[in-house]
Amino acid sequence: IEHAADDSVFKTINGKPRPLRAARGVAPVEFKLPFELPQPVLAVGAQMKNTFTLAWSDRAVMSPHMGDMHSPASFALFEKTLNDFQQLYNIEINVMIRDAHPGYALSRWVQQQELMVHSVYHHHAHAASAWYECNTHDDIICFCWDGLGYGEDTTLWGGEAFIGKPANWKRVASLRSFHLAGGDQVAYQPWRSAAALCWEAGLEYPDIPLTDPLIKQAWHKKINTQQTSSMGRLFDAMAALSGVSESSSYDAEAPMRLEALCNSVENAISLPMYMDKEILRADWQPLIQVMQDNKLSQQQRSNLFHGTILELMVQQAISIRQQHNINKLSFSGGVFQNRILTESAISRLQHEGFDVCLAEKIPLNDAGISIGQVIEYGFSLAKN
């Protein structure tokens, strides 16, 4: 096989197919940039579900799906495909763009290449890709909800809302932050996020696996833990608290199981909102008790959770519009692969008078980070 490629994966959301993985029969995906680059650049993406984007002049070409970048096989595919692209398009790279997270394998790889390096914050890249697909020159509101991404304050973001446009983003809304119980394990052990929420709220989590007796002690001493505002981890926690899934065999399995139970978003509880240094935060604590209420079926709890998160988004969007007079709105991040939440949000926000757009060519998950990095970088050049 000269050029290996995974199968492409699409999901119909709001009546249109949206790419989750652009590969066989779809990629490379070419974009016309809204600026001209002075020299060729390579944007390497992030870490999970990765793609790279090669860009020059006013052209950008996004690679097929590369996968998760923490194995020798993934790196071998990355380097081979990159070499093939450079030969095919006759391009010699002068600048590399990486995610701002210093611990990502590709961030370290870029630093070894002896080329000019530019870093872009994870959620700025998400927002930039969303802005690009809105086909606008104006500021937008962009909700960026995903698992984890390195933020400007060095904490791990993932439940954010921004206003602005590429190279000029302002974070205006988020979730109440909490400290994760453990490092990389949290994505595959949702009970860790559930335990962290309980401890952050001063409550007990009753079901710590016997194989991890020191987890709580380590969490209280803030050993092997990081602060986050991740919506993806909140979904994990709610799946664990409701008994839907305390462990996962693949990324986002627990939120997907929670979504599969949901058949209505009519029920919701009100989450407190408060200002924290100009950031409008939503407090998840009222969800803890209700998601553990065995008098409600798991389906009822899933419905309630999805309805509550929908109301959270709508209330944050209305507050942001009132304060900043911005009406165009978009989404980016893996959480919006949740069809029920995304379709309900589009409907509700349009009912409230928002002009809502959703990506059709760029994946909502981290596969869209690399093209977002190029968009963010190009506008930063014009700004400087």
Coordinates of C-alpha atoms in Angstrom, one line a residue:
I1 CA 0.0 0.0 0.0
E2 CA 1.7 3.2 -1.2
H3 CA -0.5 5.6 0.7
A4 CA -2.3 4.1 3.7
A5 CA -5.6 5.7 4.7
D6 CA -8.3 5.0 7.3
D7 CA -12.0 5.0 6.4
S8 CA -13.7 8.3 6.6
V9 CA -16.3 8.8 9.2
F10 CA -19.2 11.3 9.0
K11 CA -22.2 11.9 11.3
T12 CA -25.4 13.6 10.2
I13 CA -26.0 16.6 12.5
N14 CA -28.8 19.1 11.9
G15 CA -29.6 17.6 8.5
K16 CA -26.0 17.6 7.0
P17 CA -23.1 15.2 7.1
R18 CA -20.3 16.5 9.3
P19 CA -16.8 14.9 9.2
L20 CA -15.5 13.2 12.3
R21 CA -12.6 11.7 10.4
A22 CA -11.6 12.9 6.9
A23 CA -9.6 10.1 5.2
R24 CA -10.3 7.7 2.4
G25 CA -12.2 9.3 -0.5
V26 CA -12.2 12.7 1.2
A27 CA -8.8 13.9 2.2
P28 CA -6.5 15.7 1.4
V29 CA -9.0 18.5 2.0
E30 CA -8.0 21.8 0.4
F31 CA -9.0 25.3 1.7
K32 CA -8.6 28.8 0.2
L33 CA -7.1 31.0 2.9
P34 CA -8.5 34.5 3.5
F35 CA -4.9 35.9 3.4
E36 CA -1.6 35.2 1.7
L37 CA 1.2 33.6 3.6
P38 CA 4.7 35.0 3.1
Q39 CA 6.3 31.6 3.3
P40 CA 5.2 27.9 3.5
V41 CA 4.1 26.6 6.9
L42 CA 3.3 23.3 8.5
A43 CA 0.7 23.1 11.2
V44 CA 1.1 19.8 13.1
G45 CA -2.2 19.8 15.0
A46 CA -2.5 18.5 18.6
Q47 CA -2.3 15.0 20.0
M48 CA -5.5 13.1 19.5
K49 CA -7.4 12.3 16.2
N50 CA -4.7 14.3 14.6
T51 CA -4.2 15.7 11.1
F52 CA -1.5 18.1 9.8
T53 CA -2.0 21.0 7.4
L54 CA 0.5 22.2 4.8
A55 CA -0.1 25.8 3.7
W56 CA 1.5 28.3 1.3
S57 CA 0.4 31.4 -0.5
D58 CA -3.4 31.3 -0.1
R59 CA -3.7 27.5 -0.2
A60 CA -4.0 25.1 2.7
V61 CA -4.2 21.3 2.4
M62 CA -5.3 19.2 5.4
S63 CA -3.9 15.7 5.6
P64 CA -5.9 12.5 6.0
H65 CA -6.5 11.2 9.6
M66 CA -3.2 10.5 11.4
G67 CA -4.6 9.1 14.6
D68 CA -3.4 9.6 18.2
M69 CA 0.2 10.8 18.2
H70 CA 1.8 8.7 21.0
S71 CA 3.0 5.6 19.2
P72 CA 5.9 4.9 16.8
A73 CA 3.5 3.7 14.2
S74 CA 1.6 7.0 14.2
F75 CA 4.8 9.0 14.0
A76 CA 6.0 6.9 11.1
L77 CA 2.8 7.5 9.2
F78 CA 3.0 11.3 10.1
E79 CA 6.5 11.6 8.7
K80 CA 5.9 9.5 5.6
T81 CA 2.7 11.4 4.7
L82 CA 4.4 14.7 5.3
N83 CA 7.3 13.8 3.0
D84 CA 4.8 12.7 0.4
F85 CA 2.9 16.0 0.6
Q86 CA 6.0 18.1 0.3
Q87 CA 7.0 16.2 -2.9
L88 CA 3.5 16.2 -4.3
Y89 CA 3.1 19.9 -3.9
N90 CA 6.8 20.8 -4.3
I91 CA 6.8 22.7 -1.0
E92 CA 9.7 23.3 1.4
I93 CA 8.5 24.2 4.9
N94 CA 9.9 27.4 6.5
V95 CA 7.7 27.7 9.6
M96 CA 6.1 25.1 11.9
I97 CA 3.0 25.7 14.0
R98 CA 2.3 23.6 17.1
D99 CA -0.1 23.4 20.0
A100 CA 0.9 25.5 23.0
H101 CA 0.9 22.4 25.2
P102 CA 4.6 21.7 25.9
G103 CA 4.0 18.1 26.7
Y104 CA 2.5 17.0 23.4
A105 CA 4.7 14.6 21.4
L106 CA 4.4 16.7 18.3
S107 CA 5.3 19.9 20.2
R108 CA 8.6 18.2 21.2
W109 CA 9.1 16.9 17.6
V110 CA 8.6 20.4 16.2
Q111 CA 11.3 21.8 18.6
Q112 CA 13.8 19.4 17.2
Q113 CA 13.4 20.4 13.5
E114 CA 15.5 23.6 13.6
L115 CA 12.9 25.7 11.9
M116 CA 11.0 28.8 13.0
V117 CA 8.3 27.7 15.4
H118 CA 5.0 29.4 16.3
S119 CA 2.6 28.1 19.0
V120 CA -1.2 28.4 19.1
Y121 CA -3.4 27.8 22.0
H122 CA -5.6 24.7 21.6
H123 CA -9.0 26.4 21.9
H124 CA -7.9 29.5 19.8
A125 CA -7.3 27.0 17.0
H126 CA -10.7 25.4 17.6
A127 CA -12.4 28.9 17.5
A128 CA -10.4 30.0 14.4
S129 CA -11.6 26.9 12.4
A130 CA -15.2 27.6 13.5
W131 CA -14.9 31.3 12.5
Y132 CA -13.5 30.3 9.1
E133 CA -16.5 28.1 8.3
C134 CA -18.9 30.9 9.3
N135 CA -17.7 32.7 6.1
T136 CA -17.7 36.1 7.9
H137 CA -15.4 39.0 8.6
D138 CA -17.2 39.9 11.8
D139 CA -16.6 38.8 15.4
I140 CA -18.4 35.7 16.6
I141 CA -19.3 33.9 19.8
C142 CA -17.7 30.5 19.8
F143 CA -18.3 27.7 22.3
C144 CA -15.3 25.4 22.5
W145 CA -16.2 22.3 24.5
D146 CA -14.0 19.3 24.5
G147 CA -11.8 17.0 26.6
L148 CA -8.7 19.0 27.5
G149 CA -6.6 21.7 26.0
Y150 CA -3.8 23.9 27.3
G151 CA -5.1 27.4 28.2
E152 CA -3.5 30.8 28.5
D153 CA -3.5 30.6 32.3
T154 CA -1.6 27.2 32.1
T155 CA -4.7 25.3 33.3
L156 CA -6.5 22.7 31.1
W157 CA -9.5 24.3 29.4
G158 CA -12.4 22.6 27.7
G159 CA -15.7 24.3 28.6
E160 CA -15.0 27.8 27.2
A161 CA -16.8 30.5 25.2
F162 CA -14.9 33.1 23.3
I163 CA -15.7 36.3 21.4
G164 CA -13.8 37.8 18.6
K165 CA -12.0 36.5 15.5
P166 CA -8.7 34.8 14.7
A167 CA -5.7 36.4 16.6
N168 CA -8.1 38.4 18.7
W169 CA -10.0 36.0 21.0
K170 CA -11.3 36.9 24.4
R171 CA -12.5 34.2 26.8
V172 CA -15.8 35.3 28.3
A173 CA -17.5 32.1 29.7
S174 CA -16.4 28.8 31.3
L175 CA -17.3 26.2 33.9
R176 CA -16.3 26.2 37.5
S177 CA -12.9 24.6 37.5
F178 CA -11.8 21.5 39.4
H179 CA -8.7 19.4 39.9
L180 CA -8.5 16.1 38.1
A181 CA -7.8 12.9 40.1
G182 CA -4.9 11.5 38.1
G183 CA -3.1 12.3 34.9
D184 CA -3.7 10.7 31.5
Q185 CA -5.9 8.0 33.1
V186 CA -8.9 10.3 33.4
A187 CA -10.0 9.9 29.8
Y188 CA -10.4 6.2 30.2
Q189 CA -11.5 6.1 33.9
P190 CA -14.6 8.4 34.2
W191 CA -14.9 7.6 37.9
R192 CA -11.8 9.8 38.4
S193 CA -13.6 12.8 37.2
A194 CA -16.7 11.9 39.2
A195 CA -14.6 11.6 42.4
A196 CA -12.8 14.9 41.7
L197 CA -16.1 16.8 41.4
C198 CA -17.4 15.3 44.6
W199 CA -14.2 16.1 46.5
E200 CA -14.1 19.6 45.0
A201 CA -17.6 20.1 46.4
G202 CA -16.7 18.7 49.8
L203 CA -18.6 15.5 49.3
E204 CA -17.6 11.8 49.4
Y205 CA -17.4 9.6 46.4
P206 CA -18.4 6.2 47.5
D207 CA -17.0 3.9 44.8
I208 CA -13.2 4.3 44.6
P209 CA -11.8 1.1 43.2
L210 CA -9.9 -0.9 45.8
T211 CA -6.9 -1.0 43.5
D212 CA -6.4 2.8 44.0
P213 CA -6.6 3.4 47.8
L214 CA -4.3 6.4 47.7
I215 CA -6.2 8.4 45.0
K216 CA -8.1 10.6 47.4
Q217 CA -5.0 11.3 49.5
A218 CA -3.0 12.2 46.4
W219 CA -5.8 14.5 45.2
H220 CA -6.0 16.4 48.5
K221 CA -2.2 16.9 48.3
K222 CA -2.5 17.9 44.7
I223 CA -0.1 15.2 43.5
N224 CA -0.5 14.2 39.9
T225 CA -3.5 16.5 39.4
Q226 CA -4.2 19.5 37.2
Q227 CA -6.9 22.2 37.3
T228 CA -9.5 22.0 34.5
S229 CA -12.7 23.6 33.3
S230 CA -13.4 20.7 30.8
M231 CA -16.9 20.0 29.6
G232 CA -15.7 16.7 28.3
R233 CA -14.6 15.6 31.8
L234 CA -17.9 16.9 33.2
F235 CA -19.7 14.5 30.8
D236 CA -17.4 11.7 32.0
A237 CA -18.2 12.5 35.6
M238 CA -22.0 12.5 35.0
A239 CA -21.8 9.1 33.2
A240 CA -20.0 7.7 36.2
L241 CA -22.2 9.3 38.9
S242 CA -25.3 7.9 37.2
G243 CA -23.8 4.5 36.9
V244 CA -23.8 4.5 33.1
S245 CA -20.1 4.0 32.8
E246 CA -17.3 4.2 35.3
S247 CA -14.6 3.0 32.9
S248 CA -14.0 3.4 29.1
S249 CA -12.2 1.2 26.6
Y250 CA -11.9 4.1 24.1
D251 CA -11.9 7.9 24.1
A252 CA -15.4 9.4 24.8
E253 CA -17.1 6.0 25.3
A254 CA -18.8 7.2 28.6
P255 CA -20.3 10.4 27.1
M256 CA -21.5 8.4 24.1
R257 CA -23.2 5.9 26.3
L258 CA -24.8 8.8 28.2
E259 CA -26.0 10.4 24.9
A260 CA -27.4 7.1 23.7
L261 CA -29.8 7.0 26.7
C262 CA -31.1 10.6 26.0
N263 CA -34.4 10.9 24.3
S264 CA -35.5 14.4 25.5
V265 CA -33.9 17.7 26.6
E266 CA -37.1 19.1 28.2
N267 CA -36.1 18.6 31.8
A268 CA -33.3 20.7 33.3
I269 CA -32.1 22.1 36.6
S270 CA -30.8 25.6 37.0
L271 CA -27.0 25.9 37.5
P272 CA -25.7 29.0 39.3
M273 CA -23.8 31.5 37.2
Y274 CA -21.2 33.8 38.7
M275 CA -18.5 36.2 37.5
D276 CA -14.9 35.3 38.1
K277 CA -12.4 37.9 36.8
E278 CA -14.7 38.8 33.8
I279 CA -15.4 35.1 33.1
L280 CA -19.0 34.0 33.4
R281 CA -18.8 30.6 35.1
A282 CA -21.4 27.9 35.5
D283 CA -21.4 25.9 38.7
W284 CA -21.9 22.1 38.1
Q285 CA -22.3 21.2 41.8
P286 CA -26.2 20.9 41.8
L287 CA -25.8 18.1 39.3
I288 CA -23.9 15.8 41.6
Q289 CA -26.8 14.8 43.9
V290 CA -29.4 14.5 41.2
M291 CA -27.2 12.3 38.9
Q292 CA -26.7 9.9 41.9
D293 CA -30.5 9.8 42.6
N294 CA -31.5 6.1 42.0
K295 CA -35.1 7.1 42.2
L296 CA -34.6 8.4 38.6
S297 CA -33.8 6.0 35.8
Q298 CA -30.6 6.4 34.0
Q299 CA -32.5 7.7 31.0
Q300 CA -34.2 10.3 33.1
R301 CA -30.9 11.4 34.5
S302 CA -29.3 11.6 31.0
N303 CA -32.3 13.7 29.8
L304 CA -31.9 16.0 32.8
F305 CA -28.2 16.4 32.3
H306 CA -28.4 17.1 28.6
G307 CA -31.3 19.6 29.2
T308 CA -29.3 21.3 31.9
I309 CA -26.2 21.7 29.7
L310 CA -28.4 23.0 26.9
E311 CA -29.9 25.7 29.3
L312 CA -26.4 26.6 30.5
M313 CA -25.2 27.3 26.9
V314 CA -28.3 29.3 26.1
Q315 CA -28.1 31.4 29.2
Q316 CA -24.3 32.0 28.7
A317 CA -24.9 33.0 25.0
I318 CA -27.7 35.4 25.9
S319 CA -25.6 37.0 28.6
I320 CA -22.6 37.3 26.2
R321 CA -24.8 38.9 23.5
Q322 CA -26.2 41.4 25.9
Q323 CA -22.8 42.5 27.1
H324 CA -20.9 42.4 23.7
N325 CA -23.6 42.9 21.1
I326 CA -22.5 39.9 19.0
N327 CA -25.2 37.7 17.4
K328 CA -23.3 35.2 15.2
L329 CA -22.5 32.0 17.0
S330 CA -20.6 28.8 16.3
F331 CA -19.3 25.7 18.0
S332 CA -16.1 23.6 18.0
G333 CA -14.7 20.7 20.0
G334 CA -15.5 17.1 20.4
V335 CA -18.4 17.6 22.7
F336 CA -20.4 18.9 19.7
Q337 CA -20.2 15.5 18.1
N338 CA -23.1 14.9 20.5
R339 CA -26.0 15.1 18.0
I340 CA -28.8 15.6 20.6
L341 CA -27.0 18.4 22.3
T342 CA -25.8 20.2 19.2
E343 CA -29.2 20.0 17.3
S344 CA -31.1 21.1 20.4
A345 CA -28.6 24.0 20.9
I346 CA -28.9 25.1 17.3
S347 CA -32.7 25.1 17.5
R348 CA -32.9 26.9 20.8
L349 CA -30.3 29.5 19.9
Q350 CA -32.0 30.2 16.6
H351 CA -35.3 30.6 18.5
E352 CA -33.5 33.2 20.6
G353 CA -32.5 35.1 17.4
F354 CA -28.9 34.0 17.1
D355 CA -27.3 33.5 13.7
V356 CA -25.8 30.0 14.2
C357 CA -23.3 28.2 11.9
L358 CA -21.8 24.8 12.2
A359 CA -18.7 23.4 10.3
E360 CA -19.3 21.3 7.3
K361 CA -15.7 20.7 6.0
I362 CA -13.6 20.9 9.1
P363 CA -14.0 18.2 11.8
L364 CA -15.4 19.5 15.1
N365 CA -12.9 17.4 17.1
D366 CA -9.2 17.8 17.3
A367 CA -8.8 16.7 13.6
G368 CA -9.7 20.3 12.8
I369 CA -7.0 21.8 15.0
S370 CA -4.3 22.0 12.3
I371 CA -6.3 24.1 9.9
G372 CA -7.4 26.3 12.8
Q373 CA -3.7 26.8 13.7
V374 CA -3.0 28.0 10.1
I375 CA -5.9 30.5 10.3
E376 CA -4.9 31.8 13.7
Y377 CA -1.2 32.1 12.5
G378 CA -2.1 33.9 9.3
F379 CA -4.1 36.6 11.1
S380 CA -1.5 37.0 13.8
L381 CA 1.0 38.0 11.1
A382 CA -1.4 40.7 9.8
K383 CA -2.0 41.9 13.4
N384 CA 1.7 42.2 14.1

